[in-house]
Amino acid sequence: MRPSIRTGLVVLSILAALAAAAEPSRYEEAIARFSAWAEERVSRDDTPGLSIGFARDGFVWAEGFGYSDLENMVPAKPESAYRLASVTKPMTAIGVLILAEQGKLDLDAEVQTYVPFYPEKPWPVTVRQVLGHLGGIPHYVNYDLEGHFKDHKNTEQSIAVFADFDLVGEPGRQYRYSSYGYNLLGAVIEGASGQPYGEFMREAVWGPLGMDDTRMDDPDAIIPNRVRGYRRGPAGLINSEFVNISSRFAAGGTRSTVIDLLKFGQGLDAGTVLAPETVDRMITPLATADGISTGYGFGWGVRPVNGRFAASHGGGQAETATYLLWLPDEKLTIAAAMNLEGGDRMTYVRRLYAEVMGEPWSPSVYAGDRAHQLAHGVMRTSWNWGMALAKRNGGPLTEDREQLKAAFAALNGALDVAANRADLEAAGERIRHIANPAGGDLLKLAGSWMAAQLATGSDGATLERLHRDGAIPFFHAYSELGKQVPKPYRLSRDAAKLVRDWNADWSRTWTAETQRLDLAAAGDVAAVTAQLVERFAGAAVYPDYWPQLEGRVETLARSGQVAQALAIAEAGRQLYPFSGGPHFYTALLRLGMGESDTAMALLREAGEHDPSYASPSYLNGWAYNLKSAGMSDLGLGLLHLAVALHPDNANLYDSIGEFHLDKGDREGARKFYRKALEIDPGSENAKKVLAGLE
């Protein structure tokens, strides 16, 4: 294991000297705990380097762990300059909105108004639609080509990469994340401002926010504190492939530091570059034409964290993995960057959040079978959005009696476990409907009313406890209000009983000890998990540590410690028998050991508990992940299990053909590409490859 190094603690403040001197004590212990944990974690996970920090109410802290350059043993610092990847997108969105505020740009104008060299499509595509990934513009179509450009591309050349691609559908009809869409917005900025994208961003966004170390990435430029990027190879860390990211200019072509990202969040808090009403529109989730929430505003993913309103964006590309989290109502920004492709930066973000806020990042709950999972999902959505929106709105979203009656009728119906179990698929559809604008956003309406009632007359301690403890205590506290709540807005008898029973179990299992339990750092994880099985025995709900266990399984398997990884996965199956994840990972490990029949049985079981784990797209994606990690044979084995589960999926056969072709097995490739074409005669890729083979 390589040595680790941690830079000295860096505390910055934008407040007056007296205020700055008084503030550190507020976070001193939290920073010390996090720093000790992160130093050990970076070393153990073999992460090359990490820079991370937070800003809250004027107090700013950032620190580096590990190395920004392994070959020269250069420590990572707060000032280390990382590729931002898609964390560029919120900045681009703000650039567009600044021009709109200035009257230089109409959000509802077609993009060709500002980018005449982007060809007309069968439907109009507006700037507003592209901001919310509703423009129908595709993401990467052939990443083997489009993701590995070595040459510099200017704006017109960058747009030309995708200009002739067909739209994925009529704009407004579906959310489709698209980096190409944000490149198009970069061209819109240039057309509306008359300036190059980077120059405009420097003058209108980065400069006013004091982001002096944010720039367009340039492989020829001398950039202070530039980090080197790494990826995992079959035998350990290797250098990242060189990719010139100028073609991703407004979608992911920038380089910066976590300190500048913290300034970005602080500037938004201060209203430095956008009016408050524009900021509100920017972080309001959009919806498709048929009323399905996208969970995305203008340049930001919008989803509460622990019942607190939050906007965020992640980024990943060659050399880097980044994340920016902004909680406007808490005046909190957290930024993280690591120089490892596909690196797990969220583990660090969640831990820093927990230390700074004094509460876990959104308690994860195991609730048993799918019917109970649906019920807890309803509680979680109502609690998470309800708490966040009641605070942001200064009260419930509505006080209209009829709306509230409809909201609580829908809520009680969604919590009817017995009725839902009779037809799980139909129940899931009903719940999704009432959780979206198409169904009236009824869970948000009910949740915000509940939160507002709990806040009435409260000294704040109750609400803070409910941020810490989650959805079940939130529902229980509301149920305990009893006759203080008008009858139409109360929980049904069955729902109240479910909440009461669950709260008793959750109070027993969600303790100060289990809240801070870090299974990823435990020595004998399998033994600790076995102890949890005994501890949680008889409880219907209890903490779900599978996300921690999953990371440990991956780390051990990657380092060749398959037996240890399998022991943890099997323990996870015992602890969470109705979860898909432990069954899937056990299947993968068994497949790697040559036990394909056992693997297939486990894969089927994973799909029964959670269909997403056995879906064609999930299995196909995992096969390619394994291939990129140097485990092509295991990936191919997984694809063969996938086609056994989904014999009519043409894309899976196409993928098997590609795996055979990469191995030099042309006859095997022909066989599976022909099968793909037999199932889908319109498959252009299969036709093209077969023409080359034959």
XYZ file of C-alpha atoms in Angstrom:
694
model
C 0.000 0.000 0.000
C 1.422 3.373 -0.961
C 2.197 5.916 1.789
C -0.271 8.698 2.501
C 0.290 12.347 3.173
C -2.036 15.080 4.332
C -1.414 18.759 3.805
C -1.715 21.144 6.667
C -5.164 22.355 7.611
C -6.144 25.447 5.683
C -8.719 27.792 7.157
C -9.790 30.781 5.117
C -12.418 33.359 5.894
C -14.112 36.063 3.917
C -15.444 37.775 7.034
C -13.718 40.365 9.138
C -10.711 39.246 11.162
C -12.595 39.237 14.454
C -15.400 37.057 13.092
C -12.896 34.761 11.437
C -11.032 34.292 14.702
C -14.214 33.393 16.533
C -15.535 30.886 14.024
C -12.979 28.009 13.939
C -14.011 26.717 17.365
C -17.474 26.002 15.976
C -16.105 23.459 13.543
C -12.728 22.589 15.073
C -13.689 19.160 16.384
C -15.680 18.265 13.267
C -12.732 19.205 11.036
C -10.299 17.209 13.152
C -12.528 14.107 13.059
C -13.040 14.363 9.330
C -9.358 14.961 8.588
C -8.231 11.937 10.582
C -10.866 9.760 8.921
C -10.142 11.035 5.398
C -6.372 10.611 5.707
C -6.788 6.946 6.631
C -9.534 6.348 4.054
C -7.593 7.848 1.131
C -4.618 5.650 1.901
C -6.653 2.482 2.408
C -8.740 2.949 -0.746
C -5.621 3.633 -2.807
C -7.035 6.976 -3.946
C -4.235 9.062 -5.522
C -5.357 12.482 -4.296
C -8.361 14.343 -2.941
C -9.085 18.000 -2.272
C -12.253 18.797 -0.339
C -13.750 21.640 1.645
C -16.844 23.447 2.821
C -18.106 26.991 3.244
C -20.850 27.956 5.659
C -22.002 31.391 6.747
C -18.693 32.956 5.707
C -16.432 30.324 7.254
C -14.328 28.440 4.703
C -12.169 25.375 5.185
C -10.381 23.212 2.624
C -7.703 20.548 2.737
C -5.839 18.120 0.517
C -5.156 14.424 1.082
C -2.855 12.096 -0.817
C -1.013 13.250 -3.926
C -1.787 15.419 -6.910
C 1.166 13.781 -8.700
C 2.174 10.276 -7.648
C 5.333 10.062 -9.730
C 6.810 13.185 -8.147
C 5.082 12.761 -4.754
C 3.449 16.193 -4.904
C 0.864 16.512 -2.101
C -2.718 17.379 -2.962
C -3.673 20.834 -1.683
C -6.778 23.009 -1.494
C -5.206 24.937 -4.385
C -4.696 21.834 -6.561
C -6.247 22.435 -9.997
C -8.498 19.601 -11.188
C -10.533 19.136 -14.305
C -14.094 19.987 -13.271
C -15.846 17.814 -15.866
C -19.637 18.320 -15.640
C -19.416 20.612 -12.622
C -18.864 23.120 -15.444
C -22.576 22.868 -16.316
C -23.965 24.965 -13.402
C -21.513 27.704 -14.386
C -22.618 27.593 -18.005
C -26.252 27.774 -16.908
C -25.496 30.881 -14.856
C -23.767 32.443 -17.857
C -26.927 31.898 -19.925
C -29.152 33.317 -17.163
C -26.972 36.421 -16.788
C -27.456 37.151 -20.487
C -31.186 36.597 -20.079
C -31.283 39.074 -17.183
C -29.406 41.568 -19.342
C -31.991 41.200 -22.098
C -29.426 39.851 -24.548
C -30.950 36.378 -24.685
C -34.485 34.973 -24.789
C -34.756 31.627 -22.998
C -37.695 30.659 -25.199
C -35.946 31.480 -28.449
C -34.771 28.665 -30.691
C -31.087 27.926 -30.295
C -30.453 28.755 -33.952
C -31.199 32.394 -33.068
C -27.757 32.496 -31.473
C -26.078 29.513 -33.169
C -26.976 29.705 -36.864
C -24.523 26.919 -37.748
C -26.492 24.381 -35.690
C -28.877 22.780 -38.215
C -32.665 22.932 -37.945
C -34.306 19.822 -36.511
C -37.788 18.336 -37.074
C -38.983 20.270 -33.994
C -37.979 23.646 -32.542
C -35.361 23.416 -29.778
C -35.339 26.294 -27.283
C -32.608 27.546 -24.975
C -34.820 26.841 -21.947
C -35.323 23.216 -22.989
C -31.596 22.666 -23.466
C -30.851 24.187 -20.036
C -33.045 21.501 -18.456
C -31.888 18.589 -20.672
C -35.313 18.580 -22.300
C -34.137 19.596 -25.764
C -33.953 16.090 -27.197
C -30.238 16.454 -27.906
C -28.391 13.150 -27.474
C -25.483 12.502 -25.146
C -22.437 10.651 -26.517
C -23.407 8.357 -29.379
C -20.085 6.605 -29.990
C -17.926 7.228 -26.938
C -15.076 5.133 -28.345
C -14.655 7.959 -30.840
C -16.224 10.997 -29.210
C -14.679 10.454 -25.788
C -11.057 10.259 -26.892
C -10.277 13.302 -29.040
C -6.590 14.248 -28.958
C -6.783 17.465 -30.979
C -8.009 20.922 -30.035
C -11.458 21.847 -31.277
C -12.904 25.338 -31.513
C -16.581 26.080 -30.951
C -17.798 25.306 -34.469
C -15.755 22.094 -34.576
C -17.151 21.077 -31.168
C -20.731 21.643 -32.335
C -19.994 19.790 -35.587
C -19.289 16.626 -33.574
C -23.008 16.216 -32.863
C -24.712 18.719 -35.180
C -26.018 16.058 -37.542
C -27.147 13.629 -34.837
C -30.888 13.017 -34.740
C -32.803 14.255 -31.728
C -33.795 11.481 -29.323
C -37.391 12.673 -29.533
C -39.605 15.730 -29.530
C -38.194 18.410 -27.198
C -39.993 18.663 -23.875
C -41.206 15.081 -23.966
C -38.375 13.389 -22.100
C -35.434 14.212 -19.877
C -32.207 13.146 -21.565
C -28.963 14.264 -19.942
C -26.737 15.710 -22.647
C -23.255 17.184 -22.501
C -23.698 18.088 -26.150
C -26.679 20.200 -25.144
C -24.466 22.195 -22.795
C -21.842 22.612 -25.495
C -24.628 24.098 -27.579
C -25.368 26.482 -24.686
C -21.721 27.536 -24.754
C -22.219 28.480 -28.409
C -25.445 30.284 -27.432
C -23.440 32.342 -24.919
C -20.960 33.251 -27.630
C -23.684 34.206 -30.078
C -25.600 36.322 -27.558
C -22.577 38.003 -25.966
C -20.280 38.368 -28.971
C -17.409 36.985 -26.866
C -15.614 33.628 -26.695
C -17.133 31.397 -24.019
C -14.088 31.454 -21.725
C -13.696 35.224 -21.987
C -17.367 35.837 -21.202
C -17.293 33.454 -18.238
C -14.186 35.168 -16.870
C -15.824 38.610 -17.064
C -19.397 37.719 -16.062
C -19.101 34.746 -13.680
C -15.651 33.720 -12.520
C -14.250 37.237 -12.086
C -17.136 38.715 -10.069
C -17.090 35.654 -7.800
C -13.347 35.887 -7.189
C -12.722 32.550 -8.909
C -9.237 33.520 -10.052
C -8.035 29.931 -10.522
C -10.889 28.825 -12.798
C -10.084 28.627 -16.494
C -10.576 26.649 -19.679
C -8.432 23.529 -19.572
C -5.481 23.824 -21.953
C -2.864 21.070 -22.265
C -0.300 23.583 -23.565
C -0.754 26.206 -20.866
C 1.292 26.457 -17.681
C -1.392 26.014 -15.041
C -0.326 26.411 -11.404
C -0.954 23.337 -9.252
C -2.256 21.238 -12.168
C -2.935 17.690 -10.937
C -2.137 14.537 -12.855
C -4.940 12.081 -13.415
C -5.070 8.319 -12.835
C -7.296 5.349 -13.516
C -7.405 1.819 -12.202
C -5.806 -0.840 -14.320
C -5.792 -4.629 -13.839
C -2.757 -4.427 -11.532
C -3.310 -1.061 -9.840
C -3.210 2.625 -10.636
C -2.033 3.774 -14.049
C -1.869 7.170 -15.709
C -5.006 8.489 -17.357
C -5.234 8.472 -21.112
C -4.601 11.927 -22.559
C -7.864 13.384 -23.842
C -8.131 16.948 -25.131
C -11.372 18.189 -23.585
C -11.693 21.387 -25.603
C -14.538 19.666 -27.491
C -16.498 19.638 -24.199
C -15.844 23.305 -23.526
C -19.118 24.482 -21.910
C -20.182 21.040 -20.698
C -16.969 19.887 -19.058
C -13.920 21.743 -20.394
C -12.793 23.741 -17.358
C -10.185 23.380 -14.634
C -10.393 24.814 -11.123
C -9.825 24.314 -7.396
C -12.172 23.390 -4.562
C -11.519 26.836 -3.082
C -12.941 28.447 -6.221
C -15.922 26.083 -6.149
C -16.625 27.182 -2.587
C -16.456 30.798 -3.742
C -18.981 29.871 -6.418
C -21.487 28.679 -3.818
C -20.843 31.654 -1.561
C -21.396 34.040 -4.460
C -24.766 32.471 -5.154
C -25.666 32.815 -1.465
C -24.711 36.499 -1.618
C -26.625 37.184 -4.844
C -23.458 38.432 -6.516
C -24.232 37.414 -10.109
C -27.957 36.614 -10.288
C -31.139 38.137 -8.895
C -32.865 36.048 -6.190
C -35.866 35.284 -8.396
C -33.546 34.012 -11.137
C -31.762 31.786 -8.644
C -35.116 30.378 -7.536
C -36.041 29.529 -11.136
C -32.622 28.004 -11.689
C -33.031 25.511 -8.839
C -36.682 24.641 -9.378
C -37.026 21.119 -10.837
C -38.508 21.060 -14.327
C -41.060 18.595 -15.656
C -41.655 16.892 -18.966
C -44.690 17.742 -21.079
C -46.608 14.867 -19.471
C -45.877 16.054 -15.938
C -42.945 13.885 -14.842
C -40.418 15.705 -12.677
C -36.888 15.642 -14.069
C -35.186 16.354 -10.742
C -33.112 18.927 -12.649
C -33.405 22.704 -12.919
C -31.127 24.885 -15.022
C -27.680 23.320 -14.671
C -28.306 21.701 -11.283
C -29.691 18.434 -10.016
C -32.307 19.342 -7.402
C -33.032 16.839 -4.659
C -33.157 17.435 -0.886
C -30.500 16.041 1.407
C -31.834 14.904 4.754
C -34.910 17.077 4.452
C -32.839 20.123 3.503
C -33.204 21.785 0.100
C -30.147 21.042 -2.041
C -28.786 21.594 -5.530
C -25.796 19.666 -6.787
C -23.804 18.425 -9.749
C -21.212 15.723 -10.215
C -18.533 15.368 -12.836
C -16.408 12.579 -14.229
C -14.058 12.256 -17.201
C -10.472 11.349 -17.978
C -8.254 12.347 -15.025
C -10.970 13.406 -12.606
C -14.077 12.919 -10.445
C -15.741 15.995 -8.908
C -18.808 17.037 -6.933
C -20.413 20.313 -5.899
C -23.187 20.457 -3.286
C -25.049 23.657 -2.441
C -27.681 24.020 0.292
C -28.934 27.597 -0.135
C -31.190 27.646 2.943
C -28.306 26.468 5.130
C -25.718 28.728 3.459
C -23.602 25.593 3.004
C -21.418 24.567 0.052
C -19.309 21.413 -0.099
C -16.860 20.791 -2.957
C -14.707 17.751 -3.669
C -12.317 16.755 -6.440
C -10.102 13.715 -6.883
C -7.656 12.756 -9.600
C -9.016 9.224 -10.011
C -11.390 8.421 -12.848
C -14.561 6.954 -11.406
C -13.378 7.761 -7.895
C -15.832 7.522 -5.019
C -15.933 11.198 -4.050
C -19.413 10.873 -2.560
C -18.163 8.883 0.437
C -16.073 11.918 1.408
C -18.827 14.437 0.666
C -21.318 12.527 2.817
C -18.878 12.195 5.698
C -17.951 15.888 5.622
C -21.642 16.817 5.538
C -22.288 14.616 8.569
C -19.464 16.205 10.552
C -20.347 19.794 9.631
C -24.114 19.455 10.092
C -24.000 17.051 13.030
C -26.398 14.653 11.333
C -25.999 11.655 9.021
C -26.482 12.105 5.301
C -30.086 10.958 4.728
C -30.533 7.840 6.916
C -30.711 4.741 4.759
C -33.437 2.338 5.862
C -33.963 -1.354 5.163
C -37.698 -2.051 5.169
C -38.034 -5.655 4.037
C -39.956 -6.798 0.976
C -41.048 -4.662 -1.978
C -44.431 -3.758 -0.497
C -42.785 -2.379 2.627
C -40.068 -0.740 0.533
C -42.795 1.105 -1.375
C -44.345 2.308 1.897
C -41.041 3.566 3.209
C -40.326 5.249 -0.106
C -43.588 7.155 0.258
C -42.607 8.242 3.778
C -39.135 9.204 2.633
C -40.364 11.341 -0.265
C -42.947 13.097 1.931
C -40.378 13.757 4.681
C -37.475 14.761 2.430
C -39.357 17.154 0.163
C -41.847 18.213 2.837
C -39.206 19.378 5.309
C -37.166 21.085 2.588
C -40.038 22.888 0.872
C -41.805 23.973 4.063
C -38.635 25.749 5.166
C -37.924 27.202 1.739
C -41.539 28.297 1.293
C -41.927 29.609 4.835
C -44.861 27.249 5.386
C -46.864 24.538 3.615
C -47.074 24.560 -0.169
C -50.856 24.876 0.091
C -53.528 25.512 2.682
C -56.360 24.780 0.284
C -58.666 22.298 2.015
C -59.595 20.306 -1.057
C -56.004 19.977 -2.168
C -54.958 18.820 1.278
C -57.822 16.330 1.528
C -56.742 14.855 -1.819
C -53.103 14.811 -0.724
C -53.754 12.920 2.521
C -56.183 10.525 0.859
C -53.470 9.684 -1.659
C -50.834 9.439 1.077
C -52.897 7.018 3.143
C -53.636 4.921 0.055
C -49.946 4.761 -0.782
C -49.195 3.525 2.751
C -51.692 0.647 2.500
C -49.193 -2.227 2.439
C -51.770 -4.997 2.055
C -53.477 -3.348 -0.911
C -50.158 -2.555 -2.559
C -48.900 -6.110 -2.175
C -51.857 -7.380 -4.234
C -50.355 -5.711 -7.325
C -46.902 -4.278 -6.734
C -46.431 -2.964 -10.260
C -49.740 -1.086 -10.249
C -48.990 0.248 -6.758
C -45.617 1.501 -7.899
C -47.227 3.311 -10.829
C -49.826 4.946 -8.564
C -47.144 6.124 -6.163
C -44.980 7.506 -8.957
C -48.024 9.355 -10.282
C -48.845 11.163 -7.029
C -45.159 11.966 -6.501
C -45.026 13.916 -9.786
C -46.609 17.121 -11.107
C -48.871 15.001 -13.329
C -50.509 13.635 -10.179
C -50.538 16.947 -8.336
C -47.263 16.491 -6.422
C -49.486 15.194 -3.625
C -46.687 13.709 -1.518
C -44.927 17.089 -1.467
C -48.149 18.854 -0.525
C -48.850 16.447 2.332
C -45.226 16.425 3.494
C -44.913 20.212 3.576
C -48.176 20.469 5.557
C -46.891 17.904 8.054
C -43.571 19.720 8.439
C -45.320 23.056 8.925
C -47.543 21.618 11.677
C -44.532 20.135 13.455
C -42.753 23.491 13.236
C -45.667 25.367 14.820
C -44.741 26.272 18.349
C -41.497 24.285 18.087
C -38.237 25.680 19.405
C -36.489 24.088 16.456
C -35.158 21.093 18.376
C -37.916 18.811 17.107
C -37.242 19.624 13.466
C -33.473 19.252 13.916
C -34.046 15.816 15.456
C -36.185 14.845 12.480
C -33.411 15.867 10.081
C -31.149 13.502 12.000
C -33.550 10.588 12.442
C -35.418 10.545 9.147
C -38.829 9.757 7.708
C -40.202 7.256 10.233
C -39.857 9.526 13.318
C -41.203 12.398 11.186
C -44.386 10.459 10.473
C -44.597 9.282 14.076
C -44.255 12.820 15.442
C -47.013 13.983 13.099
C -49.261 11.077 14.059
C -48.747 11.949 17.746
C -50.252 15.403 17.133
C -53.578 13.546 17.189
C -56.620 15.785 17.373
C -54.541 18.905 16.882
C -54.728 17.956 13.192
C -58.039 18.281 11.284
C -59.508 14.822 10.681
C -59.161 14.860 6.860
C -55.429 15.459 7.246
C -54.687 12.644 9.703
C -53.051 9.320 8.963
C -55.430 6.400 8.552
C -55.663 3.837 11.348
C -53.604 1.298 9.383
C -51.002 3.882 8.393
C -50.714 5.134 11.972
C -50.199 1.567 13.239
C -47.491 0.919 10.614
C -45.758 4.130 11.647
C -46.031 3.304 15.347
C -44.600 -0.200 14.904
C -41.807 0.991 12.664
C -40.904 3.847 14.983
C -40.459 1.414 17.878
C -38.050 -0.680 15.781
C -36.231 2.335 14.372
C -35.766 3.871 17.822
C -34.133 0.619 18.935
C -31.841 0.214 15.922
C -30.988 3.834 14.954
C -28.864 4.779 17.964
C -25.898 7.089 18.514
C -23.653 4.067 17.930
C -25.260 2.827 14.725
C -25.475 6.354 13.344
C -21.689 6.612 13.349
C -20.946 3.037 12.374
C -18.534 2.934 9.434
C -18.479 -0.594 8.038
C -16.134 0.514 5.274
C -13.473 1.046 7.935
C -14.203 -2.002 10.100
C -11.557 -4.690 10.412
C -13.499 -7.949 10.167
C -16.519 -6.638 8.250
C -18.158 -10.036 7.903
C -18.009 -10.540 11.670
C -19.415 -7.071 12.388
C -22.212 -7.703 9.890
C -23.010 -11.003 11.586
C -23.308 -9.136 14.906
C -25.731 -6.717 13.270
C -27.878 -9.644 12.148
C -28.303 -10.609 15.824
C -28.742 -7.009 16.948
C -31.468 -6.227 14.408
C -33.282 -9.541 14.822
C -37.045 -9.124 14.964
C -37.014 -5.541 13.701
C -39.077 -4.720 10.620
C -36.927 -1.671 9.807
C -33.303 -0.948 10.610
C -30.271 0.905 9.167
C -29.195 -0.122 5.673
C -25.420 -0.340 5.515
C -25.291 -2.079 2.166
C -23.891 1.014 0.364
C -20.881 0.848 2.728
C -20.562 -2.912 2.336
C -20.819 -2.624 -1.443
C -17.798 -0.323 -1.571
C -15.793 -2.701 0.614
C -16.742 -5.678 -1.584
C -15.571 -3.821 -4.699
C -12.288 -2.767 -3.080
C -11.472 -6.274 -1.893
C -12.447 -7.921 -5.185
C -10.381 -5.405 -7.144
C -7.321 -6.219 -5.022
C -7.769 -9.962 -5.568
C -9.149 -10.750 -2.102
C -12.142 -12.570 -3.526
C -12.794 -14.832 -0.543
C -13.012 -11.853 1.805
C -15.234 -9.989 -0.636
C -17.522 -13.014 -0.932
C -17.785 -13.342 2.863
C -19.006 -9.739 3.106
C -21.449 -10.127 0.216
C -22.888 -13.284 1.776
C -23.197 -11.530 5.140
C -24.992 -8.720 3.331
C -27.457 -11.224 1.902
C -28.191 -12.488 5.382
C -28.612 -8.991 6.820
C -30.676 -7.653 3.894
C -32.470 -10.679 2.421
C -34.907 -8.598 0.324
C -32.306 -6.245 -1.179
C -31.102 -6.745 -4.725
C -27.555 -5.448 -4.219
C -26.093 -8.182 -1.985
C -27.521 -10.884 -4.259
C -26.126 -9.211 -7.375
C -22.609 -8.828 -5.977
C -22.608 -12.386 -4.677
C -23.688 -13.531 -8.148
C -20.816 -11.585 -9.723
C -18.267 -13.082 -7.353
C -19.619 -16.608 -7.841
C -19.462 -16.103 -11.599
C -15.826 -15.070 -11.282
C -15.181 -18.317 -9.415
C -16.681 -20.323 -12.287
C -19.985 -21.082 -10.532
C -22.262 -19.899 -13.342
C -25.345 -21.887 -12.249
C -25.172 -20.454 -8.735
C -24.580 -17.015 -10.190
C -27.671 -17.304 -12.380
C -29.845 -18.312 -9.426
C -28.550 -15.364 -7.400
C -29.084 -13.004 -10.307
C -32.693 -14.121 -10.638
C -33.152 -13.601 -6.899
C -31.686 -10.092 -7.130
C -34.183 -9.297 -9.883
C -37.086 -10.587 -7.839
C -36.221 -8.237 -4.974
C -35.282 -5.275 -7.198
C -35.868 -5.611 -10.961
C -33.298 -2.934 -11.774
C -30.435 -5.265 -10.779
C -31.391 -7.772 -13.471
C -32.378 -5.283 -16.182
C -30.653 -5.532 -19.584
C -29.189 -2.031 -19.330
C -27.762 -2.612 -15.841
C -26.172 -5.937 -16.746
C -24.824 -4.548 -20.020
C -23.327 -1.557 -18.229
C -21.657 -3.777 -15.636
C -20.180 -5.967 -18.375
C -18.491 -2.933 -19.909
C -17.294 -1.741 -16.490
C -15.627 -5.112 -16.007
C -14.121 -4.942 -19.471
C -12.654 -1.487 -18.852
C -11.131 -2.811 -15.599
C -9.325 -5.577 -17.514
C -11.841 -8.331 -16.704
C -13.303 -8.953 -20.154
C -13.885 -12.668 -19.572
C -15.977 -11.948 -16.483
C -17.861 -9.268 -18.384
C -18.546 -11.722 -21.199
C -19.769 -14.299 -18.706
C -22.164 -11.752 -17.249
C -23.492 -10.961 -20.729
C -24.221 -14.645 -21.313
C -26.241 -14.726 -18.094
C -27.971 -11.558 -19.252
C -29.112 -13.067 -22.557
C -30.372 -16.123 -20.681
C -32.569 -13.751 -18.687
C -33.443 -11.541 -21.671
C -33.235 -13.719 -24.808
C -35.011 -11.144 -26.981
C -32.737 -8.185 -26.241
C -30.753 -7.395 -29.391
C -28.336 -5.012 -27.684
C -27.035 -7.738 -25.359
C -26.149 -9.947 -28.345
C -24.537 -6.935 -30.022
C -22.384 -6.441 -26.913
C -21.361 -10.117 -26.838
C -20.347 -9.763 -30.474
C -18.174 -6.780 -29.598
C -16.514 -8.653 -26.728
C -15.691 -11.543 -29.070
C -14.362 -9.155 -31.690
C -12.091 -7.490 -29.140
C -10.709 -10.929 -28.280
C -9.955 -11.559 -31.949
C -12.710 -14.175 -32.251
C -14.226 -13.102 -35.579
C -16.427 -16.173 -35.946
C -17.868 -15.730 -32.474
C -18.461 -12.074 -33.250
C -20.296 -12.960 -36.477
C -22.543 -15.393 -34.624
C -23.735 -12.874 -32.058
C -23.987 -9.886 -34.379
C -26.160 -12.044 -36.660
C -28.339 -12.914 -33.660
C -28.642 -9.213 -32.812
C -29.698 -8.484 -36.396
C -32.169 -11.363 -36.364
C -33.898 -9.873 -33.326
C -33.618 -6.267 -34.540
C -33.321 -6.095 -38.345
C -32.921 -2.328 -38.071
C -29.718 -2.462 -36.010
C -27.338 -0.229 -37.950
C -24.361 -1.127 -35.765
C -24.806 -4.864 -36.311
C -25.160 -4.312 -40.067
C -22.035 -2.175 -40.182
C -19.870 -4.575 -38.166
C -21.084 -7.639 -40.078
C -20.337 -5.931 -43.397
C -16.780 -5.412 -42.214
C -16.467 -8.985 -40.987
C -17.922 -10.610 -44.077
